[in-house]
Short mmCIF file of C-alpha atoms and ligand atoms in Angstrom, two decimals:
data_model
loop_
_atom_site.label_atom_id
_atom_site.label_comp_id
_atom_site.label_asym_id
_atom_site.label_seq_id
_atom_site.Cartn_x
_atom_site.Cartn_y
_atom_site.Cartn_z
CA UNK A 1 -68.45 -81.07 55.90
CA UNK A 2 -69.19 -79.06 52.80
CA UNK A 3 -68.71 -75.34 52.24
CA UNK A 4 -72.34 -75.00 51.17
CA UNK A 5 -75.31 -77.31 50.67
CA UNK A 6 -78.39 -76.39 48.66
CA UNK A 7 -81.09 -78.72 49.94
CA UNK A 8 -84.17 -79.76 48.00
CA UNK A 9 -83.37 -78.29 44.59
CA UNK A 10 -85.33 -79.37 41.55
CA UNK A 11 -83.07 -80.79 38.85
CA UNK A 12 -85.01 -82.35 35.98
CA UNK A 13 -87.67 -84.56 37.53
CA UNK A 14 -85.79 -85.10 40.77
CA UNK A 15 -85.44 -83.21 44.04
CA UNK A 16 -81.76 -83.32 45.03
CA UNK A 17 -79.20 -81.79 47.37
CA UNK A 18 -76.09 -80.12 46.01
CA UNK A 19 -72.91 -80.15 48.08
CA UNK A 20 -70.24 -77.55 47.29
CA UNK A 21 -66.59 -77.77 48.29
CA UNK A 22 -63.67 -75.52 47.27
CA UNK A 23 -65.96 -73.58 44.94
CA UNK A 24 -66.83 -76.73 43.00
CA UNK A 25 -69.97 -78.86 42.79
CA UNK A 26 -68.69 -81.83 44.84
CA UNK A 27 -71.83 -83.94 45.03
CA UNK A 28 -75.38 -84.07 43.70
CA UNK A 29 -77.62 -86.63 45.37
CA UNK A 30 -80.82 -87.16 47.30
CA UNK A 31 -80.40 -86.42 51.00
CA UNK A 32 -76.73 -85.55 51.60
CA UNK A 33 -76.11 -86.57 55.22
CA UNK A 34 -73.06 -84.45 56.04
CA UNK A 35 -73.41 -80.84 57.14
CA UNK A 36 -72.01 -77.63 55.70
CA UNK A 37 -70.73 -74.21 56.65
CA UNK A 38 -73.96 -72.88 55.23
CA UNK A 39 -77.12 -74.76 54.30
CA UNK A 40 -79.87 -73.29 52.17
CA UNK A 41 -83.35 -74.75 51.84
CA UNK A 42 -84.34 -74.52 48.17
CA UNK A 43 -87.91 -75.70 48.83
CA UNK A 44 -88.15 -77.52 45.51
CA UNK A 45 -87.07 -74.55 43.43
CA UNK A 46 -85.48 -75.11 40.03
CA UNK A 47 -81.68 -75.11 40.09
CA UNK A 48 -80.06 -73.95 36.89
CA UNK A 49 -76.60 -73.04 35.66
CA UNK A 50 -76.23 -69.25 35.33
CA UNK A 51 -78.23 -67.33 32.75
CA UNK A 52 -76.20 -66.08 29.81
CA UNK A 53 -76.54 -62.83 27.92
CA UNK A 54 -75.20 -63.68 24.47
CA UNK A 55 -75.71 -60.30 22.78
CA UNK A 56 -75.73 -56.88 24.41
CA UNK A 57 -74.13 -53.48 23.90
CA UNK A 58 -72.69 -52.39 27.23
CA UNK A 59 -71.21 -49.21 25.74
CA UNK A 60 -74.67 -47.80 24.90
CA UNK A 61 -76.68 -49.23 27.79
CA UNK A 62 -78.50 -47.02 30.31
CA UNK A 63 -78.43 -43.90 28.14
CA UNK A 64 -82.14 -43.82 27.15
CA UNK A 65 -83.39 -40.22 27.06
CA UNK A 66 -79.90 -38.74 26.64
CA UNK A 67 -79.93 -36.26 25.04
CA UNK A 68 -83.52 -37.10 24.02
CA UNK A 69 -85.90 -40.04 23.77
CA UNK A 70 -86.42 -41.91 20.52
CA UNK A 71 -89.88 -40.70 19.45
CA UNK A 72 -90.22 -42.62 16.17
CA UNK A 73 -88.84 -45.86 17.63
CA UNK A 74 -86.82 -46.53 14.47
CA UNK A 75 -83.30 -47.89 14.17
CA UNK A 76 -82.29 -44.75 12.27
CA UNK A 77 -83.53 -42.24 14.84
CA UNK A 78 -81.66 -44.39 17.37
CA UNK A 79 -78.46 -44.06 15.32
CA UNK A 80 -78.91 -40.24 15.11
CA UNK A 81 -79.47 -39.96 18.88
CA UNK A 82 -76.47 -42.18 19.58
CA UNK A 83 -74.20 -40.09 17.35
CA UNK A 84 -75.11 -37.07 19.54
CA UNK A 85 -74.65 -38.98 22.81
CA UNK A 86 -71.38 -40.50 21.54
CA UNK A 87 -69.77 -37.04 21.44
CA UNK A 88 -69.65 -36.95 25.22
CA UNK A 89 -68.66 -40.56 25.76
CA UNK A 90 -65.92 -40.86 28.37
CA UNK A 91 -64.10 -43.73 30.03
CA UNK A 92 -65.79 -43.04 33.39
CA UNK A 93 -69.23 -42.80 31.77
CA UNK A 94 -68.91 -46.21 30.03
CA UNK A 95 -67.41 -47.90 33.10
CA UNK A 96 -70.21 -46.63 35.37
CA UNK A 97 -73.07 -47.66 33.09
CA UNK A 98 -71.63 -51.03 32.04
CA UNK A 99 -70.85 -51.94 35.65
CA UNK A 100 -74.33 -50.98 36.80
CA UNK A 101 -75.92 -53.17 34.14
CA UNK A 102 -73.63 -56.11 34.95
CA UNK A 103 -74.63 -55.75 38.60
CA UNK A 104 -78.32 -55.86 37.64
CA UNK A 105 -77.63 -58.95 35.55
CA UNK A 106 -75.59 -60.79 38.21
CA UNK A 107 -78.36 -60.05 40.72
CA UNK A 108 -80.66 -62.00 38.38
CA UNK A 109 -78.24 -64.88 37.84
CA UNK A 110 -76.62 -63.70 34.59
CA UNK A 111 -72.92 -64.49 35.09
CA UNK A 112 -71.72 -64.68 31.46
CA UNK A 113 -72.13 -61.75 29.09
CA UNK A 114 -71.03 -61.24 25.49
CA UNK A 115 -70.99 -57.52 24.71
CA UNK A 116 -70.27 -55.72 21.47
CA UNK A 117 -68.04 -52.64 21.62
CA UNK A 118 -68.14 -50.07 18.83
CA UNK A 119 -64.61 -49.86 17.41
CA UNK A 120 -65.34 -47.35 14.63
CA UNK A 121 -63.73 -44.81 16.97
CA UNK A 122 -60.01 -44.14 16.61
CA UNK A 123 -59.86 -43.35 20.35
CA UNK A 124 -61.46 -46.72 21.29
CA UNK A 125 -63.18 -45.02 24.25
CA UNK A 126 -65.87 -47.69 24.61
CA UNK A 127 -63.59 -50.67 23.99
CA UNK A 128 -60.87 -49.54 26.40
CA UNK A 129 -63.45 -48.83 29.11
CA UNK A 130 -65.09 -52.23 28.60
CA UNK A 131 -61.70 -53.96 28.77
CA UNK A 132 -61.25 -52.31 32.17
CA UNK A 133 -64.75 -53.37 33.25
CA UNK A 134 -64.04 -56.94 32.17
CA UNK A 135 -61.06 -57.06 34.54
CA UNK A 136 -62.88 -55.26 37.35
CA UNK A 137 -65.83 -57.71 37.43
CA UNK A 138 -63.81 -60.87 36.77
CA UNK A 139 -64.51 -62.21 40.28
CA UNK A 140 -68.26 -62.39 39.68
CA UNK A 141 -69.00 -62.00 35.98
CA UNK A 142 -67.37 -63.37 32.86
CA UNK A 143 -67.42 -60.85 29.99
CA UNK A 144 -66.51 -61.44 26.33
CA UNK A 145 -65.99 -58.38 24.13
CA UNK A 146 -66.73 -58.34 20.41
CA UNK A 147 -64.87 -55.81 18.24
CA UNK A 148 -67.93 -54.37 16.49
CA UNK A 149 -67.52 -51.99 13.53
CA UNK A 150 -70.83 -50.13 14.06
CA UNK A 151 -70.28 -47.80 11.08
CA UNK A 152 -68.83 -50.41 8.75
CA UNK A 153 -65.51 -52.15 8.32
CA UNK A 154 -64.83 -51.33 4.65
CA UNK A 155 -67.07 -48.23 4.43
CA UNK A 156 -65.52 -46.45 7.42
CA UNK A 157 -62.06 -44.84 7.14
CA UNK A 158 -59.39 -47.37 8.15
CA UNK A 159 -62.10 -49.75 9.38
CA UNK A 160 -60.02 -52.91 8.96
CA UNK A 161 -57.03 -51.33 10.72
CA UNK A 162 -59.31 -50.34 13.60
CA UNK A 163 -60.57 -53.93 13.87
CA UNK A 164 -57.02 -55.23 13.86
CA UNK A 165 -56.00 -52.74 16.55
CA UNK A 166 -59.06 -53.63 18.67
CA UNK A 167 -58.06 -57.31 18.61
CA UNK A 168 -54.53 -56.37 19.63
CA UNK A 169 -55.95 -54.30 22.51
CA UNK A 170 -57.72 -57.41 23.77
CA UNK A 171 -61.14 -57.77 22.11
CA UNK A 172 -62.08 -61.45 22.34
CA UNK A 173 -64.28 -61.85 19.27
CA UNK A 174 -64.32 -60.54 15.67
CA UNK A 175 -67.52 -58.70 14.69
CA UNK A 176 -68.93 -57.30 11.46
CA UNK A 177 -71.94 -55.52 9.98
CA UNK A 178 -72.12 -56.48 6.28
CA UNK A 179 -75.64 -55.15 5.64
CA UNK A 180 -74.49 -51.66 6.67
CA UNK A 181 -71.53 -51.55 4.24
CA UNK A 182 -72.18 -49.21 1.32
CA UNK A 183 -72.67 -51.89 -1.34
CA UNK A 184 -73.51 -55.58 -1.54
CA UNK A 185 -69.94 -56.21 -2.79
CA UNK A 186 -68.38 -54.43 0.18
CA UNK A 187 -70.68 -56.41 2.49
CA UNK A 188 -69.52 -59.73 1.00
CA UNK A 189 -65.89 -58.61 1.25
CA UNK A 190 -66.39 -57.54 4.88
CA UNK A 191 -67.64 -61.01 5.87
CA UNK A 192 -64.54 -62.53 4.27
CA UNK A 193 -62.42 -59.95 6.10
CA UNK A 194 -64.00 -60.97 9.45
CA UNK A 195 -63.00 -64.57 8.74
CA UNK A 196 -59.47 -63.52 7.71
CA UNK A 197 -59.06 -61.59 10.95
CA UNK A 198 -60.47 -64.47 13.01
CA UNK A 199 -58.11 -67.00 11.45
CA UNK A 200 -55.11 -64.69 11.77
CA UNK A 201 -55.77 -63.88 15.46
CA UNK A 202 -57.39 -67.22 16.40
CA UNK A 203 -60.65 -65.67 17.63
CA UNK A 204 -64.32 -66.60 17.34
CA UNK A 205 -66.64 -64.59 15.09
CA UNK A 206 -69.94 -62.87 15.92
CA UNK A 207 -71.38 -60.81 13.08
CA UNK A 208 -74.41 -58.51 13.12
CA UNK A 209 -75.83 -60.09 9.98
CA UNK A 210 -78.82 -58.98 7.88
CA UNK A 211 -80.41 -56.89 10.63
CA UNK A 212 -83.04 -55.52 8.30
CA UNK A 213 -86.41 -56.48 6.82
CA UNK A 214 -84.88 -56.30 3.33
CA UNK A 215 -85.43 -59.76 1.78
CA UNK A 216 -82.50 -59.05 -0.57
CA UNK A 217 -80.05 -58.83 2.32
CA UNK A 218 -78.27 -62.17 1.93
CA UNK A 219 -75.01 -62.06 3.85
CA UNK A 220 -75.96 -65.08 5.95
CA UNK A 221 -75.23 -67.30 2.93
CA UNK A 222 -71.75 -65.75 2.74
CA UNK A 223 -71.19 -66.50 6.44
CA UNK A 224 -72.29 -70.12 5.91
CA UNK A 225 -70.01 -70.50 2.88
CA UNK A 226 -67.01 -69.08 4.76
CA UNK A 227 -67.75 -71.28 7.79
CA UNK A 228 -67.88 -74.37 5.57
CA UNK A 229 -64.67 -73.35 3.76
CA UNK A 230 -62.72 -72.71 6.97
CA UNK A 231 -64.33 -75.41 9.13
CA UNK A 232 -64.86 -72.77 11.82
CA UNK A 233 -68.61 -73.39 12.19
CA UNK A 234 -68.91 -73.90 15.93
CA UNK A 235 -66.85 -70.74 16.61
CA UNK A 236 -69.04 -68.64 14.30
CA UNK A 237 -72.20 -66.78 15.32
CA UNK A 238 -74.71 -64.96 13.15
CA UNK A 239 -76.52 -62.37 15.25
CA UNK A 240 -79.97 -60.99 14.35
CA UNK A 241 -80.41 -62.38 10.77
CA UNK A 242 -83.85 -60.72 10.83
CA UNK A 243 -84.02 -60.65 7.00
CA UNK A 244 -84.31 -64.47 7.18
CA UNK A 245 -87.85 -63.81 8.40
CA UNK A 246 -88.57 -62.03 5.11
CA UNK A 247 -86.84 -64.37 2.66
CA UNK A 248 -88.91 -66.12 0.06
CA UNK A 249 -89.52 -69.72 1.22
CA UNK A 250 -87.89 -71.26 -1.86
CA UNK A 251 -84.65 -69.48 -0.97
CA UNK A 252 -85.06 -69.96 2.80
CA UNK A 253 -85.40 -73.74 2.45
CA UNK A 254 -82.31 -74.01 0.26
CA UNK A 255 -80.36 -71.78 2.66
CA UNK A 256 -81.40 -73.89 5.66
CA UNK A 257 -79.58 -76.88 4.17
CA UNK A 258 -76.35 -74.87 3.85
CA UNK A 259 -76.73 -73.58 7.41
CA UNK A 260 -77.08 -77.10 8.79
CA UNK A 261 -73.93 -78.04 6.88
CA UNK A 262 -72.08 -75.01 8.29
CA UNK A 263 -72.94 -75.73 11.95
CA UNK A 264 -72.85 -72.02 12.88
CA UNK A 265 -74.62 -70.54 15.92
CA UNK A 266 -77.47 -68.03 15.88
CA UNK A 267 -78.42 -65.27 18.30
CA UNK A 268 -81.89 -63.72 18.03
CA UNK A 269 -82.87 -60.68 20.05
CA UNK A 270 -86.67 -60.97 20.19
CA UNK A 271 -87.41 -57.84 22.26
CA UNK A 272 -85.44 -55.54 20.02
CA UNK A 273 -86.10 -57.33 16.72
CA UNK A 274 -89.85 -57.12 17.09
CA UNK A 275 -89.51 -53.48 18.21
CA UNK A 276 -87.14 -52.14 15.53
CA UNK A 277 -88.13 -54.22 12.51
CA UNK A 278 -91.44 -53.89 10.67
CA UNK A 279 -91.29 -50.10 11.09
CA UNK A 280 -91.63 -49.45 7.37
CA UNK A 281 -94.60 -51.79 6.95
CA UNK A 282 -98.21 -50.66 7.16
CA UNK A 283 -100.34 -53.78 7.66
CA UNK A 284 -99.75 -56.64 7.94
CA UNK A 285 -96.61 -55.73 9.89
CA UNK A 286 -93.77 -58.24 9.88
CA UNK A 287 -92.42 -59.57 13.17
CA UNK A 288 -88.92 -58.93 11.84
CA UNK A 289 -87.32 -61.84 13.63
CA UNK A 290 -85.21 -64.69 12.28
CA UNK A 291 -86.65 -68.20 11.88
CA UNK A 292 -85.88 -69.24 15.45
CA UNK A 293 -88.30 -72.14 15.50
CA UNK A 294 -87.18 -73.62 12.18
CA UNK A 295 -83.47 -73.22 13.01
CA UNK A 296 -84.11 -74.99 16.32
CA UNK A 297 -86.13 -77.73 14.59
CA UNK A 298 -83.23 -78.27 12.18
CA UNK A 299 -80.86 -78.83 15.09
CA UNK A 300 -78.97 -75.54 14.80
CA UNK A 301 -77.82 -73.85 17.98
CA UNK A 302 -79.92 -70.77 18.76
CA UNK A 303 -79.55 -68.49 21.76
CA UNK A 304 -81.32 -65.29 22.75
CA UNK A 305 -80.03 -61.89 23.85
CA UNK A 306 -81.41 -58.49 24.72
CA UNK A 307 -79.24 -56.43 22.33
CA UNK A 308 -80.24 -53.13 23.97
CA UNK A 309 -81.24 -52.23 27.51
CA UNK A 310 -82.44 -48.66 28.13
CA UNK A 311 -80.60 -47.01 25.23
CA UNK A 312 -81.58 -45.07 22.07
CA UNK A 313 -82.92 -48.26 20.44
CA UNK A 314 -84.92 -49.75 23.29
CA UNK A 315 -86.18 -47.85 26.34
CA UNK A 316 -87.07 -50.80 28.61
CA UNK A 317 -85.35 -53.83 30.14
CA UNK A 318 -83.80 -54.98 33.41
CA UNK A 319 -81.21 -57.46 32.14
CA UNK A 320 -83.15 -60.50 33.39
CA UNK A 321 -82.92 -63.16 30.67
CA UNK A 322 -86.42 -64.57 31.11
CA UNK A 323 -87.76 -61.44 29.39
CA UNK A 324 -86.26 -62.18 25.95
CA UNK A 325 -87.13 -65.87 26.43
CA UNK A 326 -90.75 -64.92 27.18
CA UNK A 327 -90.89 -62.71 24.09
CA UNK A 328 -89.42 -65.51 21.94
CA UNK A 329 -92.28 -67.79 23.00
CA UNK A 330 -94.70 -65.25 21.51
CA UNK A 331 -92.86 -63.71 18.57
CA UNK A 332 -91.47 -67.06 17.32
CA UNK A 333 -94.63 -69.13 18.00
CA UNK A 334 -92.72 -71.33 20.46
CA UNK A 335 -95.77 -72.20 22.55
CA UNK A 336 -95.81 -76.00 22.72
CA UNK A 337 -94.73 -77.56 26.02
CA UNK A 338 -91.34 -78.52 24.55
CA UNK A 339 -90.86 -75.21 22.76
CA UNK A 340 -91.37 -73.07 25.87
CA UNK A 341 -88.75 -75.15 27.68
CA UNK A 342 -86.44 -74.79 24.67
CA UNK A 343 -86.65 -71.00 25.05
CA UNK A 344 -85.27 -71.36 28.60
CA UNK A 345 -82.37 -73.40 27.18
CA UNK A 346 -81.72 -70.58 24.69
CA UNK A 347 -80.69 -68.28 27.56
CA UNK A 348 -78.66 -70.98 29.34
CA UNK A 349 -77.19 -74.08 27.66
CA UNK A 350 -77.45 -73.00 24.01
CA UNK A 351 -75.89 -69.64 24.87
CA UNK A 352 -73.02 -71.48 26.59
CA UNK A 353 -72.32 -73.22 23.29
CA UNK A 354 -72.43 -69.93 21.42
CA UNK A 355 -69.94 -68.39 23.85
CA UNK A 356 -67.75 -71.51 23.77
CA UNK A 357 -67.94 -71.97 27.56
CA UNK A 358 -66.33 -74.98 29.17
CA UNK A 359 -67.37 -76.65 32.46
CA UNK A 360 -70.83 -75.08 32.33
CA UNK A 361 -73.81 -76.86 33.85
CA UNK A 362 -75.13 -78.36 37.07
CA UNK A 363 -72.80 -81.37 37.24
CA UNK A 364 -70.28 -82.73 39.72
CA UNK A 365 -66.83 -81.30 39.10
CA UNK A 366 -68.03 -78.05 37.55
CA UNK A 367 -67.59 -74.66 39.27
CA UNK A 368 -70.44 -74.05 41.72
CA UNK A 369 -72.08 -71.32 39.66
CA UNK A 370 -75.73 -71.94 40.40
CA UNK A 371 -79.01 -70.10 40.37
CA UNK A 372 -82.26 -70.94 42.10
CA UNK A 373 -85.35 -69.86 40.22
CA UNK A 374 -88.67 -69.46 42.01
CA UNK A 375 -90.45 -72.08 39.88
CA UNK A 376 -90.71 -75.87 39.81
CA UNK A 377 -89.45 -76.13 36.22
CA UNK A 378 -88.19 -74.20 33.17
CA UNK A 379 -91.66 -73.95 31.66
CA UNK A 380 -93.15 -72.33 34.73
CA UNK A 381 -90.11 -70.05 35.13
CA UNK A 382 -90.96 -68.50 31.75
CA UNK A 383 -94.71 -68.42 32.34
CA UNK A 384 -94.38 -66.40 35.53
CA UNK A 385 -91.14 -64.57 34.63
CA UNK A 386 -90.06 -66.04 37.94
CA UNK A 387 -87.55 -64.34 40.21
CA UNK A 388 -84.02 -65.68 40.63
CA UNK A 389 -83.90 -66.12 44.41
CA UNK A 390 -80.27 -67.17 44.87
CA UNK A 391 -77.03 -66.86 42.88
CA UNK A 392 -73.74 -68.52 43.74
CA UNK A 393 -70.40 -67.81 42.08
CA UNK A 394 -67.70 -70.42 42.77
CA UNK A 395 -69.73 -71.56 45.77
CA UNK A 396 -70.16 -68.11 47.34
CA UNK A 397 -73.66 -66.69 47.61
CA UNK A 398 -73.48 -63.36 45.76
CA UNK A 399 -77.17 -62.48 45.43
CA UNK A 400 -80.40 -63.25 47.25
CA UNK A 401 -83.90 -62.11 46.31
CA UNK A 402 -87.11 -62.48 48.30
CA UNK A 403 -89.87 -63.22 45.83
CA UNK A 404 -93.00 -61.09 46.06
CA UNK A 405 -95.80 -62.51 48.17
CA UNK A 406 -99.43 -61.71 47.50
CA UNK A 407 -102.34 -62.07 49.93
CA UNK A 408 -105.89 -62.01 48.67
CA UNK A 409 -108.47 -61.55 51.41
CA UNK A 410 -105.86 -62.80 53.87
CA UNK A 411 -104.81 -65.89 51.92
CA UNK A 412 -101.56 -66.32 49.97
CA UNK A 413 -101.98 -66.54 46.20
CA UNK A 414 -98.92 -68.03 44.47
CA UNK A 415 -100.23 -68.19 40.88
CA UNK A 416 -99.68 -71.95 40.55
CA UNK A 417 -102.45 -74.06 39.09
CA UNK A 418 -104.21 -76.15 41.71
CA UNK A 419 -102.96 -74.05 44.61
CA UNK A 420 -104.65 -74.67 47.93
FE1 FE2 B 1 -76.53 -55.68 18.43
#
């Protein structure tokens, strides 16, 4: 007897049953004969490990329109609106919004989330609230918090001390924002400071790096150099790196070699990058996104995040991770059969590497954290932005969704090629 059996799940090219016992994946095989406390018919749906949000700001989420909507759509109007909204930030406000978003995400199978928390605030209102949220949701969502110096580490009064204090309070990851420091020199120094803090406190690094269309913004090379020097590569993540999309090819090709040597991780945020970048161009307008396809082709680990969900920088979003994956297919020209599937991996397996997760994946012995997606494979999941129909956390079903059903002139249409 198992605690739970998912029957007829699609795993790779096979249709298999998954038996769960004591919250763990006990067996994966065709036709498990024993019974279970609960049995669920997957009907050939794709089974996947949980989706992962590798870059979001839970302290700003769900504030779009407060106190006003971003009319120009630019990063800078977003910053002005946020500085107004920030004045009435409270613990309760952050806890309520962050929890709501995490609930939306868990309902769609997102059980691991890396959030940035603005620590250029001597009160640490956002960080302290997110630390509380992290504890509160621990039973169903795993949250990592990055100490993020939104207004600069060396250009903001006592920025380094604030970072240090944030890590002592419990932030999991060291952030940075070198392209927003007042000078190139301060930016370079800030990257080195992030590495110093990470080594001192034994934490991973995730830096907002070169989030601009400025082809002269070259802090990624500093990150690579520091990662090579310290040997920290696999614990280091460069988020955004949108300027890489604007670098001259001669420089970009040289840089790619150093990046491969460094072994660092990348997070692109296709929905927000394509929305916020290119705003100062007339035509042709740049896509303003890092070289996702080329990084992936060179064997570097790339994952995808939202960045913003209904806040001053981006008014849309539900938290479902197939949306950024779908946008990556378009904005990064990832349209071949293999490339579309790779975009699914960028919101699951690759993101697990970025977050340093252990025991992740649909394999015997791992925690029974599973999602069923209403599609036969990863490719089709992205094509139809398919619903997540079932989510289990440690073997308990925590979310169920009935996919929409359409009838045309009395007959069901399921949008699959060759349907009857
Ligand atoms: Fe961000």
